[in-house]
mmCIF file of C-alpha atoms and ligand atoms in Angstrom:
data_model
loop_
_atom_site.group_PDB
_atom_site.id
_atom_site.type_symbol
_atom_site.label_atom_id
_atom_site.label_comp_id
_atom_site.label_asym_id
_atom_site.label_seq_id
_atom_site.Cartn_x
_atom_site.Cartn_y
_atom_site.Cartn_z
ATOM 1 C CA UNK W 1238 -26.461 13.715 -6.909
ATOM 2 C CA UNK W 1239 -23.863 14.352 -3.957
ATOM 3 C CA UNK W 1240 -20.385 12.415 -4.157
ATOM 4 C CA UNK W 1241 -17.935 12.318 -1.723
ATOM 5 C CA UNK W 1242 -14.408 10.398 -2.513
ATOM 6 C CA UNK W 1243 -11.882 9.677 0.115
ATOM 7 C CA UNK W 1244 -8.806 9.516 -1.226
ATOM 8 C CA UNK W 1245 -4.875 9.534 0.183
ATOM 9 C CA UNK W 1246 -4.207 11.640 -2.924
ATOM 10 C CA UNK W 1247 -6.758 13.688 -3.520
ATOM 11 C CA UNK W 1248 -4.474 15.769 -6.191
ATOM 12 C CA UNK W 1249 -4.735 12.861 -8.503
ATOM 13 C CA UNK W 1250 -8.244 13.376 -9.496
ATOM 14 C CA UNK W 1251 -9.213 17.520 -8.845
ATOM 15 C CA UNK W 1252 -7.858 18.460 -11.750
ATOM 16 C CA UNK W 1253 -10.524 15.651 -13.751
ATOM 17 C CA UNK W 1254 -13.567 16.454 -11.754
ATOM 18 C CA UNK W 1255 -12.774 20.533 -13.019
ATOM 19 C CA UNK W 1256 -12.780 19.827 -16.866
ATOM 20 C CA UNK W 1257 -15.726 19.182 -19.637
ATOM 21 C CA UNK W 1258 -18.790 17.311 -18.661
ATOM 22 C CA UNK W 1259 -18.176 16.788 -15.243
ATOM 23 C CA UNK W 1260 -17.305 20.306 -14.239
ATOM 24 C CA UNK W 1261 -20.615 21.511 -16.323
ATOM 25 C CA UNK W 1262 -22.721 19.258 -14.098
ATOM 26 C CA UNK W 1263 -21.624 20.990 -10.867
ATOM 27 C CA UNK W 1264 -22.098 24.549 -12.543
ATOM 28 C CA UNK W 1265 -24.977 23.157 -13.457
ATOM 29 C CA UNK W 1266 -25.953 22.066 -10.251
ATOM 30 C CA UNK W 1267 -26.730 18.569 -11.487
ATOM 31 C CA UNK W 1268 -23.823 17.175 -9.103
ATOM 32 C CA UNK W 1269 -21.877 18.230 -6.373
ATOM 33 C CA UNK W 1270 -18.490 16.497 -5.852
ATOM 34 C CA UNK W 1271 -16.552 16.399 -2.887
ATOM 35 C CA UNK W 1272 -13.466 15.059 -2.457
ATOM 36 C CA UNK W 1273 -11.472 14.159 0.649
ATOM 37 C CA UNK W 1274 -7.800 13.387 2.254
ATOM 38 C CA UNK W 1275 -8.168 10.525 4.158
ATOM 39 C CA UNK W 1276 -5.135 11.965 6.051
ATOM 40 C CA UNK W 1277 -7.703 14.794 7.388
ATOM 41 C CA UNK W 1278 -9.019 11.926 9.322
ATOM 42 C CA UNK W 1279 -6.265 10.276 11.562
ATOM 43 C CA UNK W 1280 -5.126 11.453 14.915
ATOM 44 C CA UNK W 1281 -1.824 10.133 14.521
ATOM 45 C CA UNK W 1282 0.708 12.957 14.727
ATOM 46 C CA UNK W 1283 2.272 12.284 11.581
ATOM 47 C CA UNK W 1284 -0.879 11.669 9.681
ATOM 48 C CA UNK W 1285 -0.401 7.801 9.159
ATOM 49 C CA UNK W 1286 -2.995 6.183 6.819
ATOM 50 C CA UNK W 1287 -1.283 2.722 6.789
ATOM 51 C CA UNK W 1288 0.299 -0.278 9.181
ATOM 52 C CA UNK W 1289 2.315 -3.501 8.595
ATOM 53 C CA UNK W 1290 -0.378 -6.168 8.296
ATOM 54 C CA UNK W 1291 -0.520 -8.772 11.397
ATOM 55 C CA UNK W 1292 0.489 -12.155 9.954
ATOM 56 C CA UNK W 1293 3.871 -10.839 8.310
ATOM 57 C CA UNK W 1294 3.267 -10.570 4.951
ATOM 58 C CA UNK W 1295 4.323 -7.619 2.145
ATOM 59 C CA UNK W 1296 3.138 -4.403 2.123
ATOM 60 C CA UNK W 1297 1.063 -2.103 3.773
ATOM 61 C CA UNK W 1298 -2.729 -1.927 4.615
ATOM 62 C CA UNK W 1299 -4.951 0.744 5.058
ATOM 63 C CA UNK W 1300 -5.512 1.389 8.544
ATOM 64 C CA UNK W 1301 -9.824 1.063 9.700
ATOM 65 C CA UNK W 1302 -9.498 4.537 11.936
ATOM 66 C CA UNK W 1303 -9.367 7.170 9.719
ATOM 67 C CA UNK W 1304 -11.538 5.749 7.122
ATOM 68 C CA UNK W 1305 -14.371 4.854 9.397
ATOM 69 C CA UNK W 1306 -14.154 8.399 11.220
ATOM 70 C CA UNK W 1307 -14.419 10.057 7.637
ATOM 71 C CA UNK W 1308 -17.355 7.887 6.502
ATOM 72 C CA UNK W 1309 -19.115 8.371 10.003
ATOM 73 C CA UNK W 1310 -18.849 12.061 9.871
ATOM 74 C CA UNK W 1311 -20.286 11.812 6.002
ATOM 75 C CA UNK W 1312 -22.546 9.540 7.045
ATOM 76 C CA UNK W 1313 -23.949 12.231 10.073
ATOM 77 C CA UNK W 1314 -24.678 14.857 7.378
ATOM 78 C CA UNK W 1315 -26.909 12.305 4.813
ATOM 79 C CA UNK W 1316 -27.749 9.208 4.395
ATOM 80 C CA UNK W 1317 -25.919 7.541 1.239
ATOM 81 C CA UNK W 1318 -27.227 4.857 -1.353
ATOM 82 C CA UNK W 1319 -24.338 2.885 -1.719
ATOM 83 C CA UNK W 1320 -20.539 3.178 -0.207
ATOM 84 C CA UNK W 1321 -18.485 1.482 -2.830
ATOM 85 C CA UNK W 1322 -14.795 0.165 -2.959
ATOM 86 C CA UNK W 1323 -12.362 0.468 -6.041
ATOM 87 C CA UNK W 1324 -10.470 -2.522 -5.937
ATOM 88 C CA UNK W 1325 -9.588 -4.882 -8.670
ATOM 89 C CA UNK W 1326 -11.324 -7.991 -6.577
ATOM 90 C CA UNK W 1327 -14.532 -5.908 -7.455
ATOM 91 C CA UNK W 1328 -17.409 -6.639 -9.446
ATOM 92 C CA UNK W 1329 -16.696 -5.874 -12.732
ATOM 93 C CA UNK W 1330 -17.814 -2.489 -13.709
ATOM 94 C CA UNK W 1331 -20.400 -2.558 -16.878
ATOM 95 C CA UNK W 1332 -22.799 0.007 -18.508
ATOM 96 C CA UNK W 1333 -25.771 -1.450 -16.470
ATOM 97 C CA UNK W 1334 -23.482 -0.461 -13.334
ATOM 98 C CA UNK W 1335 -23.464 2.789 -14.277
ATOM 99 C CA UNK W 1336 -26.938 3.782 -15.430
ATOM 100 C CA UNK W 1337 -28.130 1.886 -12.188
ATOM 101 C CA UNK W 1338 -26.108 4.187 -9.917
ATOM 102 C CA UNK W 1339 -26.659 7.115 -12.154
ATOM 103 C CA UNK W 1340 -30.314 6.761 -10.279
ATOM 104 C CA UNK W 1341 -28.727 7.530 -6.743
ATOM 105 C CA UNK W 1342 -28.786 10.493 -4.543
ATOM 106 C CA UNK W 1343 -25.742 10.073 -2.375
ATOM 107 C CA UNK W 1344 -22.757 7.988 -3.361
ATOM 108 C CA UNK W 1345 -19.422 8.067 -1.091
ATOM 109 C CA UNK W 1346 -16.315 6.317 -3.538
ATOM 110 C CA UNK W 1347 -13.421 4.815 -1.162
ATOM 111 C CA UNK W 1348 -10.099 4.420 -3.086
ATOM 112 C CA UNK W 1349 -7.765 1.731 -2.270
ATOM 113 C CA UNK W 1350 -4.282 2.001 -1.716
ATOM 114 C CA UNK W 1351 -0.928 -0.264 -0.690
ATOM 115 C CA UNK W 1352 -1.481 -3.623 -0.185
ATOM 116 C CA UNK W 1353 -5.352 -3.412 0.812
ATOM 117 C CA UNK W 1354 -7.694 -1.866 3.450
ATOM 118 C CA UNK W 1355 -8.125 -3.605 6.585
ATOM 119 C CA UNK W 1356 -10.968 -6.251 5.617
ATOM 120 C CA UNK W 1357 -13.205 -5.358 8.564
ATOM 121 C CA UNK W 1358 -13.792 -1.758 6.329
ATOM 122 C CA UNK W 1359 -14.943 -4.249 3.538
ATOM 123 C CA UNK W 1360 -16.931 -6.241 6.133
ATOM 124 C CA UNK W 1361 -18.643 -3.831 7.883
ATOM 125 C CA UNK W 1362 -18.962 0.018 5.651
ATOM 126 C CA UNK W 1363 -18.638 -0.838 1.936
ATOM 127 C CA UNK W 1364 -21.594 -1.961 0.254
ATOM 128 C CA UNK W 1365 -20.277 -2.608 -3.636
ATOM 129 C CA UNK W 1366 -16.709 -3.462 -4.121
ATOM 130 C CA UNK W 1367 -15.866 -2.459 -8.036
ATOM 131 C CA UNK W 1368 -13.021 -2.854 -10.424
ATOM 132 C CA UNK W 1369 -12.621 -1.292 -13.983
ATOM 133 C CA UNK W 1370 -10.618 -4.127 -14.984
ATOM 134 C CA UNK W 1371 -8.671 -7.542 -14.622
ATOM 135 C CA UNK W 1372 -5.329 -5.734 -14.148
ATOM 136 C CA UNK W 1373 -3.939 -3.350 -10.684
ATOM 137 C CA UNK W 1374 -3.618 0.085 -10.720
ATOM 138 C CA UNK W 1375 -1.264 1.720 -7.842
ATOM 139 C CA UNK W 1376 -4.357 2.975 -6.257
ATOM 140 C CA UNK W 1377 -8.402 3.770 -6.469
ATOM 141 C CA UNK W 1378 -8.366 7.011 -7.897
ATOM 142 C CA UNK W 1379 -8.550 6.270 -11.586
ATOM 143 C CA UNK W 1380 -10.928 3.753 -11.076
ATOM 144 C CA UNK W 1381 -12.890 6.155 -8.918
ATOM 145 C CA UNK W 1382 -12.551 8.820 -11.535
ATOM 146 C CA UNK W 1383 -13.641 6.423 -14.324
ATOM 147 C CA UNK W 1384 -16.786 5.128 -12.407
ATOM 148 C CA UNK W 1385 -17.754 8.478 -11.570
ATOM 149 C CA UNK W 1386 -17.819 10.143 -15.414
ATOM 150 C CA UNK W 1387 -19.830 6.922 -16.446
ATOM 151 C CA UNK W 1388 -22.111 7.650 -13.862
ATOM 152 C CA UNK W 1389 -22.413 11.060 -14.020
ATOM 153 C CA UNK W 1390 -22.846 11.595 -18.170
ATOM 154 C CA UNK W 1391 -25.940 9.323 -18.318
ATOM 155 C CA UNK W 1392 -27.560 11.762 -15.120
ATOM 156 C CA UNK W 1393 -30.217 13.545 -17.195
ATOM 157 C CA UNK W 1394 -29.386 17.064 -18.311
ATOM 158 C CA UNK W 1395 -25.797 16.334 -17.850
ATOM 159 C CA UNK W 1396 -25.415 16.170 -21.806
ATOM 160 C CA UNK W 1397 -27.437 18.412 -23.141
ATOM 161 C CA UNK W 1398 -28.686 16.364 -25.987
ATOM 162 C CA UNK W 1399 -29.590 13.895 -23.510
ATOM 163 C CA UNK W 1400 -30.067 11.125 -27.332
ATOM 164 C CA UNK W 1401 -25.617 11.329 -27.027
ATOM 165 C CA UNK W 1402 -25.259 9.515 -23.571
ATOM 166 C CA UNK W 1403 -28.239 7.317 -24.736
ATOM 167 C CA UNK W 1404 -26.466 6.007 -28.220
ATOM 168 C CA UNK W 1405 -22.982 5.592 -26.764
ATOM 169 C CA UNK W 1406 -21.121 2.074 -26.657
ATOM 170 C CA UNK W 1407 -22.579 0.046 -24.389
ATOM 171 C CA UNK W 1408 -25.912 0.712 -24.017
ATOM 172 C CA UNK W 1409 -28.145 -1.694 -25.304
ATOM 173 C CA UNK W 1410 -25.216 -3.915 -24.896
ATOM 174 C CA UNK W 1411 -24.107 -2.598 -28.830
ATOM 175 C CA UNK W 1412 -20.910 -0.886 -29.828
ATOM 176 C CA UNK W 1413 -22.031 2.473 -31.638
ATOM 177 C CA UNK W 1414 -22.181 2.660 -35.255
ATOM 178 C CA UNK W 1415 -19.035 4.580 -37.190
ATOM 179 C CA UNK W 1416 -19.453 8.459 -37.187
ATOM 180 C CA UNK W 1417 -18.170 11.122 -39.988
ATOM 181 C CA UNK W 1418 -18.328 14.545 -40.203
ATOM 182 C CA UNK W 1419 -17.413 17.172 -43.229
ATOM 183 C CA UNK W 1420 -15.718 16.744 -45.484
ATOM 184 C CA UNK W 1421 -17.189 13.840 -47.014
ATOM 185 C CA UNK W 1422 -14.825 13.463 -49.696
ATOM 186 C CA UNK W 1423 -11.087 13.553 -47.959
ATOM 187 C CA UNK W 1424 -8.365 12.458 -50.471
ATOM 188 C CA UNK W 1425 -10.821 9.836 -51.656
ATOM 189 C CA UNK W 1426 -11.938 8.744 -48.539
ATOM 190 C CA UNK W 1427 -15.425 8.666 -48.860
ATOM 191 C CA UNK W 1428 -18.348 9.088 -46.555
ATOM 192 C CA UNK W 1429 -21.000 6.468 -46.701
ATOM 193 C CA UNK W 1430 -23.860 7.485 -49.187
ATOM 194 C CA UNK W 1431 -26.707 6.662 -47.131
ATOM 195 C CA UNK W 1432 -25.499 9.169 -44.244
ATOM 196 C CA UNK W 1433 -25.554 11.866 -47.108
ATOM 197 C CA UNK W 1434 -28.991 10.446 -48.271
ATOM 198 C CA UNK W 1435 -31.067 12.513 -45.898
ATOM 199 C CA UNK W 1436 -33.335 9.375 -45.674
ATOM 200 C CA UNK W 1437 -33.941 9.278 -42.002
ATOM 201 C CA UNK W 1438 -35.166 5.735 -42.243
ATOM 202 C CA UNK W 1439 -32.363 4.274 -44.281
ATOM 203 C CA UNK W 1440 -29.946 5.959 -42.213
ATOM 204 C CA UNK W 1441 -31.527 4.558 -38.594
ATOM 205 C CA UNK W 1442 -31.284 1.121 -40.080
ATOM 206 C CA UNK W 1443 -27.721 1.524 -41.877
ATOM 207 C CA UNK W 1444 -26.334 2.548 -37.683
ATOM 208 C CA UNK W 1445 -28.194 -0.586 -36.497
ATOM 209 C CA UNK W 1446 -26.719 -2.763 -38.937
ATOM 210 C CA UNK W 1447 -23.124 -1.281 -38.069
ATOM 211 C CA UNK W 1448 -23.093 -1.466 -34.421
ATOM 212 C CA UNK W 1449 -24.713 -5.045 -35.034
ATOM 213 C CA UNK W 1450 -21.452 -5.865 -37.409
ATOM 214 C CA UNK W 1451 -19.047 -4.211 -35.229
ATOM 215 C CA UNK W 1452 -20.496 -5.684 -31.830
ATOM 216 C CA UNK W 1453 -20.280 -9.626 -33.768
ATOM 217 C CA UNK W 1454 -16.995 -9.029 -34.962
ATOM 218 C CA UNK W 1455 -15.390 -7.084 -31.815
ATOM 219 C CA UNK W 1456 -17.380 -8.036 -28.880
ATOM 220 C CA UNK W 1457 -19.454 -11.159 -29.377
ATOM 221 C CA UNK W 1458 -19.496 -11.866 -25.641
ATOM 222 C CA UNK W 1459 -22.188 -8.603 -25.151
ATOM 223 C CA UNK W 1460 -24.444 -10.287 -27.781
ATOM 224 C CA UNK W 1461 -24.387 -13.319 -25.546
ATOM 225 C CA UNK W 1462 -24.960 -11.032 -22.221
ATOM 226 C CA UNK W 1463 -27.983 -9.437 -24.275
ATOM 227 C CA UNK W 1464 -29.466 -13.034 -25.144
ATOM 228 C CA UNK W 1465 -28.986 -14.223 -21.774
ATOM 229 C CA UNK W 1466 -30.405 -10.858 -20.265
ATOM 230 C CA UNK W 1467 -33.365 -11.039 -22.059
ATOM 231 C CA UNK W 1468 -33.735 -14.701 -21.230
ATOM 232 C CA UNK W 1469 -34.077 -13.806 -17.815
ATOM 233 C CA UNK W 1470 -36.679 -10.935 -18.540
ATOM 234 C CA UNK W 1471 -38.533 -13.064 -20.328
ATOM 235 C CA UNK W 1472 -38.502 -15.373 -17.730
ATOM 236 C CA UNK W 1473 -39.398 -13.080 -14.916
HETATM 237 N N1 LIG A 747 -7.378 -0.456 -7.715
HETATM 238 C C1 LIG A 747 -6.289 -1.007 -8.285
HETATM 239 N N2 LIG A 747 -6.598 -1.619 -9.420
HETATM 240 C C2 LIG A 747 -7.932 -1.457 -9.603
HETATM 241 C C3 LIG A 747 -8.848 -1.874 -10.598
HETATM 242 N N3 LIG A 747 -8.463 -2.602 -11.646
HETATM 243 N N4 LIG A 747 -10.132 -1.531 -10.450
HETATM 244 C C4 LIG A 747 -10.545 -0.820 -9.379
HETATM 245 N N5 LIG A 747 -9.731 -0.404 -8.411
HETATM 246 C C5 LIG A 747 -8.426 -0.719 -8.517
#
């Protein structure tokens, strides 16, 4: 997968694309990230990203210039699957969101800034328009950041025991069962017997029952989303 983010601060996120997971990807070869200063992409003299917006009111908005030259000349080298928008007026971004763009080729992420981009960009280059959240962020970049670990961990090979980024939170719509490791006695603190049990089967059904618990008690609305999900399968 290629992914190009446009960015006005581009030093807010190089630092998290070059740790962990997602750096091993790109050694891997399993990614290539690019990332890119939108201010590379205005011929204003003093690189100007942003105008007063006609009709008078607060703040500033990104200006349509410099962000359609930089998708246009991303858009001459490949063709892209989606161009999506961080902005918290976005769909709201799920588990499904990610494993369904994990399937891409070429993604470009646009992060929003000041009071908004012009809406004609929203009109006429994005395609998907996602926020990570009912609440505002001063810009894109952490919500581009976030999107693009969830997206890139569930890429096959990314984790190398691919059965990690299949059992986490989330998918299946279940929270993931409680993990322990050694030692399983810790000033009384005990591990649960069955994990110590070394009955596979036992064990299987004892994280199934947990994550069932946990999802009830925390986060009954993704047992609804799973009913009404596989109402709609059903009904297909
Ligand atoms: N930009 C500012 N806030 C945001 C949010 N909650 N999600 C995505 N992009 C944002």
């Amino acid at each position: 997968m290629r992914l190009d983010i446009i960015t006005v601060l581009p030093e807010m996120i190089e630092g998290f694309f070059n740790c962990s997971i997602l750096k091993r990807a790109q050694n891997k070869g399993i990614v290539e990230i690019s990332i890119h200063n939108l201010r590379d992409y205005t011929t204003d003299r003093y690189r100007k990203v942003d105008d007063y917006p006609f009709g008078g009111c607060a703040g500033m908005v990104m200006k349509i210039e410099p962000i359609d030259r930089c998708i246009s000349a991303l858009k001459a080298e490949r063709s892209y699957d989606e161009v999506i928008f961080t902005t918290p007026d976005g769909e709201q971004f799920t588990q499904k969101t990610a494993n369904a763009l994990s399937l891409c080729n070429n993604l470009i992420i646009l992060c929003g800034h000041f009071k908004g981009i012009d809406y004609r960009i929203r009109e006429h280059l994005i395609t998907k328009e996602i926020s990570i959240g009912d609440y505002v962020l001063t810009g894109g970049e952490l919500a581009a950041a976030a999107i693009a670990d969830a997206v890139i961990r569930v890429i096959p090979g990314v984790i190398s025991d691919e059965q990690s980024a299949l059992s986490d939170s989330f998918q299946d719509n279940l929270l993931a069962p409680p993990v322990y490791t050694r030692p399983a006695d810790y000033k009384g603190w005990k591990v649960p017997d069955v994990l110590l049990s070394g009955h596979e089967a036992k064990i299987r059904d004892w994280e199934f029952q947990q994550s069932l618990e946990r999802t009830q008690r925390l986060r009954p609305d993704l047992l609804v989303d799973s009913i009404n999900d596989n109402i709609l399968h059903d009904g297909k």
